[in-house]
Coordinates of N, CA and C in Angstrom, one line a residue:
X1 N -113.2 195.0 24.9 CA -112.4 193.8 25.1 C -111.7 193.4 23.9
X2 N -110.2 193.1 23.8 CA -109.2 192.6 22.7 C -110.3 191.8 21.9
X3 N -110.0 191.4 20.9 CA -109.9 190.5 20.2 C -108.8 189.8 20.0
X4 N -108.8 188.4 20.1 CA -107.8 187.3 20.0 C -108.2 186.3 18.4
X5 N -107.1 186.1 17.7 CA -107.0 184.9 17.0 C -106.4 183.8 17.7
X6 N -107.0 183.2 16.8 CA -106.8 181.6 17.1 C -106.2 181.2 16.3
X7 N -104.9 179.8 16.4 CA -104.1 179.8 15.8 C -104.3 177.8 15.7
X8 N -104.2 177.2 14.7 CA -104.2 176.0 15.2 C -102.5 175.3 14.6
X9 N -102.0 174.7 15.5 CA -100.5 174.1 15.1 C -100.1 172.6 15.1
X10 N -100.2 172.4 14.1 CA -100.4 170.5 13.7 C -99.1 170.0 13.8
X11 N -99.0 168.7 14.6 CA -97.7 168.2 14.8 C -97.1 167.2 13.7
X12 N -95.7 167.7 13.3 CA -95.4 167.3 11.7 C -94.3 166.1 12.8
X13 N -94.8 164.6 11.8 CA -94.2 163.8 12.0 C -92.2 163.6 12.4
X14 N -92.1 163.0 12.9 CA -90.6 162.8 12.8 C -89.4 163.7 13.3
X15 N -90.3 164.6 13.9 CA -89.2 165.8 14.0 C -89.6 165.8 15.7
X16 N -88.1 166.6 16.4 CA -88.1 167.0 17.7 C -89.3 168.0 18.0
X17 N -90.4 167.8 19.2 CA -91.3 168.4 19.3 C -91.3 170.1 19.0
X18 N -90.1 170.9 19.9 CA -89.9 171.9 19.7 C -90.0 173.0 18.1
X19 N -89.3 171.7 17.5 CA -89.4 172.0 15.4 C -90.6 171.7 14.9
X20 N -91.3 170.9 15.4 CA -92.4 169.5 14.5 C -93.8 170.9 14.7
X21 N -94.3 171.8 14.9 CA -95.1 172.7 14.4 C -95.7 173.3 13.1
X22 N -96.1 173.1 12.6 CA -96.9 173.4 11.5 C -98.4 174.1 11.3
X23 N -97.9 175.5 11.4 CA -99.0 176.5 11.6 C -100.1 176.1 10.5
X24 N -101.6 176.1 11.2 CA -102.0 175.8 9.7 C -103.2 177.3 9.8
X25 N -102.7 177.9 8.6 CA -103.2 179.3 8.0 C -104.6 179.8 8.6
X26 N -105.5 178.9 7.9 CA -107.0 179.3 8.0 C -107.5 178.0 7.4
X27 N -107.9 177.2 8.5 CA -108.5 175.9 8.0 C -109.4 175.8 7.2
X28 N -110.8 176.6 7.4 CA -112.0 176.8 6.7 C -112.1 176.7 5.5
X29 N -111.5 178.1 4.7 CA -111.3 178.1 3.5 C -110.7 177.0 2.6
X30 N -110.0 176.6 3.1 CA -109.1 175.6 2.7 C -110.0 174.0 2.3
X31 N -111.2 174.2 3.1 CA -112.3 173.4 2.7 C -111.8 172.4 3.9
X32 N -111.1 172.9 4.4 CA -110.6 171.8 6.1 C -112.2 172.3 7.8
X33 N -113.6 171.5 7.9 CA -114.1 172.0 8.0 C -113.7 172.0 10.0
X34 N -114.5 172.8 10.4 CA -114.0 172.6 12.7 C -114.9 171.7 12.7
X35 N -114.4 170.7 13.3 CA -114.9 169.9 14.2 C -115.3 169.6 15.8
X36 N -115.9 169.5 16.7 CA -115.8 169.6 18.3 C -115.3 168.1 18.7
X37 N -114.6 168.3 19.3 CA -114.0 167.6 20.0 C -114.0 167.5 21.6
X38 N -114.1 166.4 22.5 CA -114.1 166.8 23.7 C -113.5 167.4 24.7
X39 N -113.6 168.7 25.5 CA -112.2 169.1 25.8 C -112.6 168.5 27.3
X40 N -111.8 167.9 27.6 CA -111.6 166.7 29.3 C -111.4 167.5 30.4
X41 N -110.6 168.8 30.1 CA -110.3 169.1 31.5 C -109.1 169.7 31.6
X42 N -108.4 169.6 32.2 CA -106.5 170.7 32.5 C -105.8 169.7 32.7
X43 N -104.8 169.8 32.4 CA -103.3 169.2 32.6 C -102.4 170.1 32.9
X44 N -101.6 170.1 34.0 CA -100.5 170.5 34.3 C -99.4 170.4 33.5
X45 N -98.4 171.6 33.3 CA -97.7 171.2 32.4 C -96.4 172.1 33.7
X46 N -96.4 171.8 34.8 CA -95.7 171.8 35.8 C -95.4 170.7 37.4
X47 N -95.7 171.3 37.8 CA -96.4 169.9 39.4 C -97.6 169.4 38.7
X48 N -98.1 167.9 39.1 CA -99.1 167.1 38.9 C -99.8 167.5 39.3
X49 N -101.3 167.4 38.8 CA -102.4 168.2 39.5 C -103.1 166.7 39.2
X50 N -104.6 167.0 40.1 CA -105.7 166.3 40.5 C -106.3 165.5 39.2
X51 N -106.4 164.7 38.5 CA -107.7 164.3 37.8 C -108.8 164.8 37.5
X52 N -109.2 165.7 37.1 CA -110.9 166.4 37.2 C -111.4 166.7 35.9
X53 N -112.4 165.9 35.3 CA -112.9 165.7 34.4 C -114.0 167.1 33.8
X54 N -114.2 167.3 32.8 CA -115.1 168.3 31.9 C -115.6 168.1 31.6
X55 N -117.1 168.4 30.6 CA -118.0 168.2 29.6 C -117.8 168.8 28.6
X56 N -116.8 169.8 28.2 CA -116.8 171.0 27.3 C -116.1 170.3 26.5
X57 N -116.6 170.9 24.9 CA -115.7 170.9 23.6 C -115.0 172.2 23.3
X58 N -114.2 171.8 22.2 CA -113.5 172.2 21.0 C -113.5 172.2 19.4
X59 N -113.7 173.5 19.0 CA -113.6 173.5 17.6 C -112.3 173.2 17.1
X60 N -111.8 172.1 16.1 CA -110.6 172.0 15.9 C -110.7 171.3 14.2
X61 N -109.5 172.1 13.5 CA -109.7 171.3 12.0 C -109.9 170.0 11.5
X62 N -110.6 169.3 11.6 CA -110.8 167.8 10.8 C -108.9 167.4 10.7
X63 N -108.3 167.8 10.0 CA -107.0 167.4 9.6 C -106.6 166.9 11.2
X64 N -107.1 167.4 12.2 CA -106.1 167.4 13.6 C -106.5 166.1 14.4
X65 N -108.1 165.9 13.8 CA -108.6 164.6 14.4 C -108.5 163.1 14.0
X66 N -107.8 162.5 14.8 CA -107.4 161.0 14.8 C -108.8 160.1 15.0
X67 N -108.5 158.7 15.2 CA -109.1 158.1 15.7 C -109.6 158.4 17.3
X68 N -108.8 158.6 18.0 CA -109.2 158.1 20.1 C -108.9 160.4 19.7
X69 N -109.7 161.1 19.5 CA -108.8 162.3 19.7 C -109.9 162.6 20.7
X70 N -109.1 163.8 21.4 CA -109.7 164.8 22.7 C -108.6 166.1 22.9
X71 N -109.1 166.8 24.2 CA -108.3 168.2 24.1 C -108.5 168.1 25.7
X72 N -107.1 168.9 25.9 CA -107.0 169.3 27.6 C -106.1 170.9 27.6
X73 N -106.8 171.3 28.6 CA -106.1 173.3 28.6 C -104.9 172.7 29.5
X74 N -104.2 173.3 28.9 CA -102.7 173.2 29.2 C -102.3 174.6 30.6
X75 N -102.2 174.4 31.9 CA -101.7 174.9 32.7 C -100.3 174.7 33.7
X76 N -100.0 175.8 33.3 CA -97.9 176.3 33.8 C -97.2 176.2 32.5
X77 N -96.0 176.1 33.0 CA -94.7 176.6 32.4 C -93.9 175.5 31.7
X78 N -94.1 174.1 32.2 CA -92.9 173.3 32.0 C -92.5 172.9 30.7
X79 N -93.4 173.2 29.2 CA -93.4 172.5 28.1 C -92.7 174.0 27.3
X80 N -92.8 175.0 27.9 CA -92.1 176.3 27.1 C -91.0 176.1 25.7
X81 N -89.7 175.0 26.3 CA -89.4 175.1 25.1 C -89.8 174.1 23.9
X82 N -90.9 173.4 24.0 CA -91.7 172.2 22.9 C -92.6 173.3 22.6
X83 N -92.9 174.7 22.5 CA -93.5 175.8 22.4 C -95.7 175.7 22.6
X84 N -95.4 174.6 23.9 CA -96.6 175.0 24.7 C -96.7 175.8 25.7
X85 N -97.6 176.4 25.8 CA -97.7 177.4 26.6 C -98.8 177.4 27.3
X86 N -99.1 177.6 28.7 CA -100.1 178.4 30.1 C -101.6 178.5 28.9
X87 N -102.6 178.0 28.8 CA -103.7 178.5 28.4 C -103.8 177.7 27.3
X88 N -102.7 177.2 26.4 CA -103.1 176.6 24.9 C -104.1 175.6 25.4
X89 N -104.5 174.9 24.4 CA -105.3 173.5 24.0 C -104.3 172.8 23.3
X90 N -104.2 171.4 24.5 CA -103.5 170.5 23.6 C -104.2 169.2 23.2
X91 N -104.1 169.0 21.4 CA -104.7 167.7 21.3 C -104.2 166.7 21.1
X92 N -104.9 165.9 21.6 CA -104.4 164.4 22.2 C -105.4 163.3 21.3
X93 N -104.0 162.1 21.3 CA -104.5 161.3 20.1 C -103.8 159.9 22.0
X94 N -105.6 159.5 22.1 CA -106.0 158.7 23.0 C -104.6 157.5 22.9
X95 N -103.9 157.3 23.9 CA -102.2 156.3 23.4 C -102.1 155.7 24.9
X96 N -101.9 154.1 25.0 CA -101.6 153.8 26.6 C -99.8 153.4 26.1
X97 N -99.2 153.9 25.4 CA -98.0 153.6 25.1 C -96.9 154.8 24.7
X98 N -95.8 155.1 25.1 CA -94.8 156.3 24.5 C -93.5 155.9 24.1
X99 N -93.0 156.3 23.1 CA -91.7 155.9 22.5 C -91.0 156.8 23.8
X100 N -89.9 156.9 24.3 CA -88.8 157.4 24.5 C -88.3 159.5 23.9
X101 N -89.0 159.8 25.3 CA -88.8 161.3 24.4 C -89.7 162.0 23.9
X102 N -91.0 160.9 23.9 CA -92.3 161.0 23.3 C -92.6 162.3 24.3
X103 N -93.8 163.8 23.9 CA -94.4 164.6 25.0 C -95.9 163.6 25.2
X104 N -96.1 162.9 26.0 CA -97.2 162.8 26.7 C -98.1 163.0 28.1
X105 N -99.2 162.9 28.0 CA -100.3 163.4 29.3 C -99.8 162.2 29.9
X106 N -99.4 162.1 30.7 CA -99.5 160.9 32.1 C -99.6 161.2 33.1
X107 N -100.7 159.6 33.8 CA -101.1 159.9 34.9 C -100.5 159.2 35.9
X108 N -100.3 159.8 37.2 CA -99.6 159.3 38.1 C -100.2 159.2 39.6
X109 N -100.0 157.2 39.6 CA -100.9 156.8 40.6 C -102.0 157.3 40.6
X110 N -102.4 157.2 39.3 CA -104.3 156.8 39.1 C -104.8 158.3 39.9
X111 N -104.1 159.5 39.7 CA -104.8 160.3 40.4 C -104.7 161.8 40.0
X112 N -103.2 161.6 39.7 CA -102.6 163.0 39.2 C -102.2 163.1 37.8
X113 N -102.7 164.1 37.1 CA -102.2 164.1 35.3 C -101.2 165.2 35.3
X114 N -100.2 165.0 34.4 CA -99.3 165.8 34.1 C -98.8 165.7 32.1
X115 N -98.2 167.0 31.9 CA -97.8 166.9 30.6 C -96.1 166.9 30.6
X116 N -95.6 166.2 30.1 CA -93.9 165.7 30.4 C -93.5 165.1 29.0
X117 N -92.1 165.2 29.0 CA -91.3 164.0 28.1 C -91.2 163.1 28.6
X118 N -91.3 162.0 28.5 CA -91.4 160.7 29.1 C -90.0 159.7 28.7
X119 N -89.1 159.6 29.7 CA -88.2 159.0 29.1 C -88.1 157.2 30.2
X120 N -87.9 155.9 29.4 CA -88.4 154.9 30.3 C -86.8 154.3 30.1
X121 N -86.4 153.6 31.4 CA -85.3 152.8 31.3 C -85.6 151.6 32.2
X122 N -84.2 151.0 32.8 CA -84.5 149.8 34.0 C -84.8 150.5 35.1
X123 N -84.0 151.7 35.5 CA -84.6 152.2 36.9 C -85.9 152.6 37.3
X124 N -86.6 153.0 36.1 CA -87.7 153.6 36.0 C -88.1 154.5 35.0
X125 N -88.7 155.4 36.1 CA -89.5 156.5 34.6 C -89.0 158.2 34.8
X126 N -88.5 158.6 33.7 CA -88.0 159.9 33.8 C -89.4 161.5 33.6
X127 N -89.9 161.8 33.9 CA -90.9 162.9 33.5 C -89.9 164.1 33.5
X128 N -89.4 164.8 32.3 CA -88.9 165.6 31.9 C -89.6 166.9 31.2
X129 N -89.4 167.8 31.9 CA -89.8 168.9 31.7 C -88.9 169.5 30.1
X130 N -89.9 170.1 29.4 CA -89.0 171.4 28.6 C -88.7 172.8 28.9
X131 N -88.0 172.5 30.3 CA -87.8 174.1 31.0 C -86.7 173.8 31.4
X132 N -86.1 174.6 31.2 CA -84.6 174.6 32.5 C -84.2 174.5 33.2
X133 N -85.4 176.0 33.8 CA -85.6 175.7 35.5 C -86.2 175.0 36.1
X134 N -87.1 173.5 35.6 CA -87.5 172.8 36.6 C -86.8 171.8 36.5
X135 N -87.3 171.0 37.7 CA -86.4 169.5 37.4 C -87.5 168.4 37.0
X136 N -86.6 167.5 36.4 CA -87.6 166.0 36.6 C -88.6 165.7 37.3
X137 N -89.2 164.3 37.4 CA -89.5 163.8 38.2 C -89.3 162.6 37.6
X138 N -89.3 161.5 38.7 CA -88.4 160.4 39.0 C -89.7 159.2 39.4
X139 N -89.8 158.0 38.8 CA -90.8 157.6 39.3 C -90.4 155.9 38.6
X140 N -91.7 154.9 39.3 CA -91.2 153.5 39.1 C -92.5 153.5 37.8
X141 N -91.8 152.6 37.1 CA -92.9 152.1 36.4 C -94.0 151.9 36.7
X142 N -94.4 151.1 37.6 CA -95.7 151.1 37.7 C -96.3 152.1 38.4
X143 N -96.0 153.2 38.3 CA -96.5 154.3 39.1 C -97.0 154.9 38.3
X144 N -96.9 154.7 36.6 CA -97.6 155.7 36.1 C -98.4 154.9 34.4
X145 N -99.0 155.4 34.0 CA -100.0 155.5 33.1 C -100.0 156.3 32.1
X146 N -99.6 156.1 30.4 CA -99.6 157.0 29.6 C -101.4 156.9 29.4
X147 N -101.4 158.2 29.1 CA -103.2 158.5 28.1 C -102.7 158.9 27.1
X148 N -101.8 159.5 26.7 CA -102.1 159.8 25.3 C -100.5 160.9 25.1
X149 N -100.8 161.0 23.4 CA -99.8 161.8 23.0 C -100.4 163.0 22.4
X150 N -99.4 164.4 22.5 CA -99.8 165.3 22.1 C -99.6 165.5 20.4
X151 N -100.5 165.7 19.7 CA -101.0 166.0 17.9 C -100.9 167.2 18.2
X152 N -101.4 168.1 18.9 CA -101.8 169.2 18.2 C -102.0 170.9 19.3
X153 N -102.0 171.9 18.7 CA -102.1 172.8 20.0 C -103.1 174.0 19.0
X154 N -104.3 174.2 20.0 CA -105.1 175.2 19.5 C -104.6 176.0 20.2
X155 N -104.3 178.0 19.9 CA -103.9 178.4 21.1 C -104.4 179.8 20.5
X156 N -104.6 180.6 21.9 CA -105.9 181.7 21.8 C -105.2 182.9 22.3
X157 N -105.0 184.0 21.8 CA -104.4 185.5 22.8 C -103.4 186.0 22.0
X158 N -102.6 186.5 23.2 CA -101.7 187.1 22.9 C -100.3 186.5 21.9
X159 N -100.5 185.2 22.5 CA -98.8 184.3 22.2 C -99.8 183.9 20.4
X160 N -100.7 183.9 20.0 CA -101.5 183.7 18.4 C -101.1 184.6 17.9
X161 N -100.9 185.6 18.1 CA -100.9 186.9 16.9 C -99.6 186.8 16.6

């Protein structure tokens, strides 16, 4: 069986999600020690999927962990060009609020979580994909619920090396 590295990529302030990456080397040595963290469960990062909760953790660098932090495995395609990907670990700094453009986990109608750009105006709410080929989704304000914003991506395989 392969062996896979693990890669962890810290989100650098201020910058468009796709740029704002900051590979960090080898945490350990660095005297940066893993921490576990909770991992919750999957998010869709295509169609909204179900709500369904986990027990399992993650080891993740101290530097990555906030106050409210947790982790959810990231499944599909839609976040490709913010350079998430099918399988990563994304971590999440616990947020019921998103600036404009912000990538956050939102849930929709209390039932379905998805990973999206979130863009809010008068008509409503925009859930924007970072793919090409998909489209939006279109939704009212009160249809949806931010949990949180994405900090960080542990990621395991092929796409780490």
């Amino acid at each position: 069986m392969p062996e896979f590295q693990t890669r962890f990529l810290l989100r650098r302030p201020n910058l468009p999600l796709a740029e704002a990456w900051a590979l960090l080397d080898d945490p350990e040595p660095a005297g940066d020690a893993l921490v576990e963290i909770p991992l919750l469960g999957s998010v869709s990062a295509g169609l909204p999927i179900e709500a369904c909760a986990d027990t399992a953790t993650v080891r993740v660098p101290s530097c990555m962990i906030r106050r409210n932090t947790y982790a959810l495995r990231v499944r599909g395609d839609s976040m490709i060009d913010c350079n998430i990907f099918d399988g990563d670990v994304i971590i999440i700094e616990r947020q019921e609020s998103a600036e404009n453009g912000e990538t956050a986990v939102v849930m929709i109608n209390d039932q379905e979580v998805t990973l999206k750009k979130l863009y809010i105006d008068r008509a409503g709410v925009r859930l924007q994909p970072a793919n090409e080929r998909m489209a939006p989704i279109f939704l009212r304000n009160s249809d949806i619920q931010v949990l949180g914003l994405v900090m960080g991506v542990v990621r395991q395989g092929e796409l780490a090396a």
